[in-house]
Short mmCIF file of C-alpha atoms in Angstrom, two decimals:
data_model
loop_
_atom_site.label_atom_id
_atom_site.label_comp_id
_atom_site.label_asym_id
_atom_site.label_seq_id
_atom_site.Cartn_x
_atom_site.Cartn_y
_atom_site.Cartn_z
CA MET A 1 -92.81 -107.19 -49.84
CA LYS A 2 -91.22 -109.90 -52.01
CA THR A 3 -87.77 -109.29 -53.51
CA VAL A 4 -86.41 -111.29 -56.46
CA ASP A 5 -82.69 -110.88 -57.22
CA LEU A 6 -82.06 -111.72 -60.87
CA SER A 7 -78.32 -111.98 -60.28
CA THR A 8 -79.07 -115.33 -58.66
CA ALA A 9 -82.64 -116.21 -59.79
CA ALA A 10 -83.71 -116.99 -63.35
CA VAL A 11 -86.31 -114.91 -65.21
CA ARG A 12 -88.44 -118.05 -65.53
CA GLU A 13 -88.52 -118.35 -61.73
CA LEU A 14 -89.74 -114.76 -61.44
CA ASN A 15 -92.49 -115.20 -64.00
CA GLN A 16 -93.61 -118.54 -62.62
CA ALA A 17 -93.89 -117.03 -59.14
CA LEU A 18 -95.99 -114.15 -60.50
CA HIS A 19 -98.30 -116.60 -62.30
CA GLY A 20 -98.89 -118.77 -59.26
CA ASP A 21 -100.85 -118.26 -56.03
CA VAL A 22 -99.48 -114.81 -55.24
CA GLN A 23 -99.66 -113.78 -51.60
CA ASP A 24 -97.41 -110.69 -51.68
CA ARG A 25 -98.96 -107.57 -53.18
CA GLU A 26 -95.63 -105.73 -53.61
CA TRP A 27 -92.70 -107.10 -55.57
CA VAL A 28 -89.18 -105.72 -56.15
CA VAL A 29 -86.96 -107.07 -58.91
CA THR A 30 -83.26 -106.26 -58.47
CA HIS A 31 -80.35 -106.66 -60.92
CA PRO A 32 -82.51 -106.98 -64.05
CA ASP A 33 -79.45 -106.01 -66.14
CA GLY A 34 -81.41 -105.76 -69.40
CA LYS A 35 -82.87 -109.23 -69.23
CA HIS A 36 -85.77 -110.01 -71.57
CA ASN A 37 -89.39 -110.99 -70.85
CA LEU A 38 -89.52 -109.60 -67.32
CA ALA A 39 -92.94 -109.72 -65.59
CA VAL A 40 -94.81 -111.00 -68.66
CA GLY A 41 -98.34 -112.36 -68.58
CA VAL A 42 -99.08 -111.12 -65.04
CA ASN A 43 -102.76 -111.41 -64.14
CA GLN A 44 -102.68 -110.22 -60.56
CA ALA A 45 -103.42 -106.91 -58.85
CA VAL A 46 -99.83 -106.52 -57.68
CA SER A 47 -97.17 -103.78 -57.76
CA ILE A 48 -93.86 -104.68 -59.39
CA ASP A 49 -90.78 -102.40 -59.22
CA ILE A 50 -87.98 -103.38 -61.61
CA GLN A 51 -84.86 -101.70 -60.29
CA GLY A 52 -82.88 -101.15 -63.50
CA HIS A 53 -82.98 -101.57 -67.26
CA ALA A 54 -85.12 -104.23 -68.93
CA GLY A 55 -84.77 -105.92 -72.33
CA TYR A 56 -87.34 -107.05 -74.87
CA TYR A 57 -91.05 -107.46 -74.16
CA CYS A 58 -91.04 -106.34 -70.53
CA ALA A 59 -94.54 -106.40 -69.02
CA GLY A 60 -96.04 -107.96 -72.09
CA MET A 61 -99.65 -109.16 -71.88
CA ASN A 62 -100.07 -107.40 -68.54
CA GLN A 63 -103.42 -107.62 -66.76
CA GLN A 64 -104.19 -105.79 -63.50
CA ALA A 65 -100.58 -105.26 -62.35
CA SER A 66 -98.87 -101.92 -61.82
CA ILE A 67 -95.34 -102.31 -63.18
CA THR A 68 -92.59 -99.68 -62.94
CA VAL A 69 -89.22 -99.92 -64.65
CA HIS A 70 -86.55 -97.71 -63.13
CA GLY A 71 -84.54 -97.50 -66.31
CA ASN A 72 -84.85 -98.03 -70.07
CA VAL A 73 -86.66 -100.85 -71.86
CA GLY A 74 -86.11 -102.72 -75.12
CA VAL A 75 -88.47 -103.59 -77.95
CA GLY A 76 -92.16 -104.21 -77.27
CA VAL A 77 -92.71 -103.02 -73.71
CA ALA A 78 -96.32 -103.67 -72.60
CA GLU A 79 -97.05 -105.47 -75.88
CA ASN A 80 -100.64 -106.73 -75.94
CA MET A 81 -101.35 -105.30 -72.47
CA MET A 82 -104.98 -105.74 -71.48
CA SER A 83 -105.28 -103.67 -68.26
CA GLY A 84 -103.27 -102.31 -65.38
CA SER A 85 -100.40 -99.85 -65.82
CA VAL A 86 -96.81 -99.84 -66.94
CA ARG A 87 -94.46 -96.93 -66.26
CA VAL A 88 -90.98 -96.60 -67.77
CA LYS A 89 -88.85 -94.06 -65.90
CA GLY A 90 -86.39 -93.93 -68.82
CA SER A 91 -86.85 -94.35 -72.57
CA ALA A 92 -88.28 -97.18 -74.69
CA SER A 93 -87.16 -98.85 -77.86
CA GLN A 94 -89.42 -99.72 -80.81
CA ALA A 95 -93.03 -100.94 -80.77
CA ALA A 96 -93.90 -99.73 -77.24
CA GLY A 97 -97.49 -100.73 -76.44
CA ALA A 98 -97.86 -102.70 -79.69
CA THR A 99 -101.35 -104.27 -80.13
CA ALA A 100 -102.27 -103.37 -76.53
CA HIS A 101 -105.98 -103.50 -75.74
CA GLY A 102 -106.23 -101.55 -72.50
CA GLY A 103 -104.49 -100.09 -69.48
CA LEU A 104 -102.07 -97.16 -69.28
CA LEU A 105 -98.47 -97.09 -70.56
CA VAL A 106 -96.34 -94.14 -69.46
CA ILE A 107 -92.88 -93.55 -70.89
CA GLU A 108 -91.18 -90.66 -69.14
CA GLY A 109 -88.40 -90.40 -71.73
CA ASP A 110 -88.52 -91.00 -75.49
CA ALA A 111 -89.99 -93.88 -77.44
CA GLY A 112 -88.55 -95.32 -80.64
CA ALA A 113 -90.19 -96.16 -83.95
CA ARG A 114 -93.66 -97.70 -84.20
CA CYS A 115 -94.83 -96.63 -80.77
CA GLY A 116 -98.44 -97.76 -80.39
CA ILE A 117 -98.41 -99.83 -83.60
CA SER A 118 -101.80 -101.52 -84.04
CA MET A 119 -102.94 -100.34 -80.61
CA LYS A 120 -106.44 -101.50 -79.77
CA GLY A 121 -107.56 -99.45 -76.79
CA VAL A 122 -104.53 -98.71 -74.63
CA ASP A 123 -103.66 -95.21 -73.49
CA ILE A 124 -100.00 -94.26 -74.07
CA VAL A 125 -98.41 -91.07 -72.69
CA VAL A 126 -94.83 -90.23 -73.72
CA GLY A 127 -92.94 -87.47 -71.93
CA GLY A 128 -90.39 -87.05 -74.74
CA SER A 129 -90.50 -87.70 -78.48
CA ILE A 130 -91.49 -90.70 -80.59
CA GLY A 131 -89.98 -92.24 -83.72
CA HIS A 132 -91.31 -92.90 -87.24
CA MET A 133 -94.39 -94.95 -88.15
CA SER A 134 -95.92 -94.53 -84.67
CA CYS A 135 -99.58 -95.50 -84.43
CA PHE A 136 -99.39 -97.40 -87.72
CA MET A 137 -102.78 -99.10 -88.18
CA ALA A 138 -103.78 -98.06 -84.66
CA GLN A 139 -107.40 -98.93 -84.06
CA ALA A 140 -108.51 -97.53 -80.69
CA GLY A 141 -107.13 -95.75 -77.64
CA ARG A 142 -105.20 -92.52 -77.16
CA LEU A 143 -101.55 -91.57 -77.72
CA VAL A 144 -100.16 -88.44 -76.08
CA VAL A 145 -96.71 -87.12 -77.03
CA CYS A 146 -95.20 -84.25 -75.08
CA GLY A 147 -92.29 -83.94 -77.52
CA ASP A 148 -92.01 -84.40 -81.29
CA ALA A 149 -93.17 -87.16 -83.63
CA GLY A 150 -91.22 -88.73 -86.49
CA ASP A 151 -92.23 -89.51 -90.08
CA ALA A 152 -95.54 -91.10 -91.10
CA LEU A 153 -97.40 -90.54 -87.83
CA GLY A 154 -100.73 -92.39 -87.79
CA ASP A 155 -100.28 -94.12 -91.14
CA SER A 156 -103.44 -96.13 -92.04
CA LEU A 157 -105.02 -95.02 -88.78
CA TYR A 158 -108.47 -96.13 -87.66
CA GLU A 159 -110.05 -94.45 -84.61
CA THR A 160 -107.11 -93.83 -82.29
CA ARG A 161 -106.75 -90.25 -81.12
CA ILE A 162 -103.28 -88.71 -81.19
CA TYR A 163 -102.20 -85.59 -79.28
CA VAL A 164 -98.76 -84.08 -79.98
CA LYS A 165 -97.27 -81.02 -78.34
CA GLY A 166 -94.19 -80.64 -80.54
CA THR A 167 -93.47 -80.93 -84.26
CA VAL A 168 -94.74 -83.76 -86.45
CA LYS A 169 -92.19 -84.54 -89.17
CA SER A 170 -94.87 -85.93 -91.49
CA LEU A 171 -98.30 -87.53 -91.36
CA GLY A 172 -98.97 -90.99 -92.73
CA SER A 173 -101.68 -92.03 -95.16
CA ASP A 174 -105.16 -90.95 -94.09
CA CYS A 175 -103.94 -89.15 -90.94
CA ILE A 176 -104.93 -85.49 -90.65
CA GLN A 177 -104.85 -82.70 -88.08
CA LYS A 178 -108.23 -82.22 -86.44
CA GLU A 179 -109.94 -79.52 -84.44
CA MET A 180 -109.18 -79.44 -80.73
CA ARG A 181 -112.61 -79.07 -79.12
CA ALA A 182 -113.51 -78.70 -75.43
CA GLU A 183 -114.06 -82.46 -74.93
CA HIS A 184 -110.62 -83.17 -76.34
CA LEU A 185 -108.96 -80.66 -74.02
CA GLU A 186 -110.75 -82.28 -71.09
CA GLU A 187 -109.76 -85.78 -72.27
CA LEU A 188 -106.14 -84.74 -72.68
CA LYS A 189 -106.03 -83.03 -69.28
CA GLU A 190 -107.24 -86.24 -67.63
CA LEU A 191 -104.65 -88.34 -69.44
CA LEU A 192 -101.80 -86.00 -68.54
CA ASN A 193 -102.90 -85.96 -64.91
CA ARG A 194 -103.04 -89.76 -64.78
CA ALA A 195 -99.56 -89.93 -66.25
CA GLY A 196 -98.23 -87.30 -63.81
CA PHE A 197 -97.21 -84.70 -66.42
CA ASP A 198 -97.65 -80.99 -65.82
CA GLU A 199 -98.46 -79.88 -69.36
CA ASP A 200 -100.99 -77.41 -70.78
CA PRO A 201 -103.54 -79.29 -72.92
CA ALA A 202 -104.03 -76.15 -75.07
CA SER A 203 -100.43 -76.47 -76.33
CA PHE A 204 -101.16 -79.77 -78.07
CA LYS A 205 -102.56 -80.53 -81.53
CA ARG A 206 -104.93 -83.38 -82.29
CA TYR A 207 -104.55 -85.86 -85.15
CA GLY A 208 -106.88 -88.61 -86.33
CA SER A 209 -108.18 -90.59 -89.27
CA ALA A 210 -109.66 -88.92 -92.33
CA ARG A 211 -111.69 -92.14 -92.68
CA GLN A 212 -110.91 -92.46 -96.38
CA LEU A 213 -109.00 -95.72 -96.37
CA TYR A 214 -111.34 -98.10 -94.61
CA ASN A 215 -114.59 -97.14 -96.30
CA PHE A 216 -115.33 -98.77 -99.66
CA LYS A 217 -115.96 -96.33 -102.51
CA VAL A 218 -117.28 -97.58 -105.80
CA ASP A 219 -115.16 -95.04 -107.67
CA ASN A 220 -112.10 -96.88 -106.44
CA ALA A 221 -113.36 -100.40 -107.23
CA SER A 222 -110.59 -101.07 -109.73
CA ALA A 223 -108.02 -100.62 -107.01
CA TYR A 224 -109.43 -103.32 -104.72
#
C-alpha cells in the first residue's frame, strides 16, 4: 500500500505518480484538506482512498480506478469519467459527474445543482437530494436519487433515465414522468445494489424525455 501525505507532498506529485508506472495497487491519500484536482486523469486499475475532504474536480477523467473520498467534494467530482468508480462518503457540490461517459459515481450524501449535467453514459446514485437543473441536456446513462430533486429536473433531456424516490420540485423542458415497468424495477434494483443502498425500487418514480425537442417538426420550422 502506497501512502501520500499532502501535508508535505504537492498535488502534482500525487497525480504524476498515479500517471506513471504504477506498481502499488492500493493508495491512501492523507491530509487532502480540500485541495483541488486530486487523483485526476488516472488510467490504472488501482484503489485510491482520500482520507478527508476534496476540492474542485476530484477524480476527473477517471478510467479504471476505484476512488473513495471520505468526506465532501467540491465542484465537478468525476467530471468526464470514462470508467471505474468514484464514491463520495459525504456530499458533493455542483456539476457532479458532468459530461461523464461511463463508470459509477456514488454520492452518499446530497449533491448540488446540475448533478449529471450533459452526462453521456455514466451511472450516478445519490443517497440524499439533488439541486436544480440536474441532468440538464443529459444524453445517456442513469441517475438515481434517493431523496428529492430541485427545479427543472431533466431540462432538455435526451435518453438518460432518471429515478427519484422523493419529491421533484419541477420538471424541465421535455422531461416527463414515465411508466415504471418490470425492466425498470430490475434495472433500478441492480443500480441500488451496486451503490450499496437498501431501498425499495417500487418506491421510486421514473422520468425521461418526451422526445419533442430533438426531433424536427415541419410545423415548427419558423422557430428554427
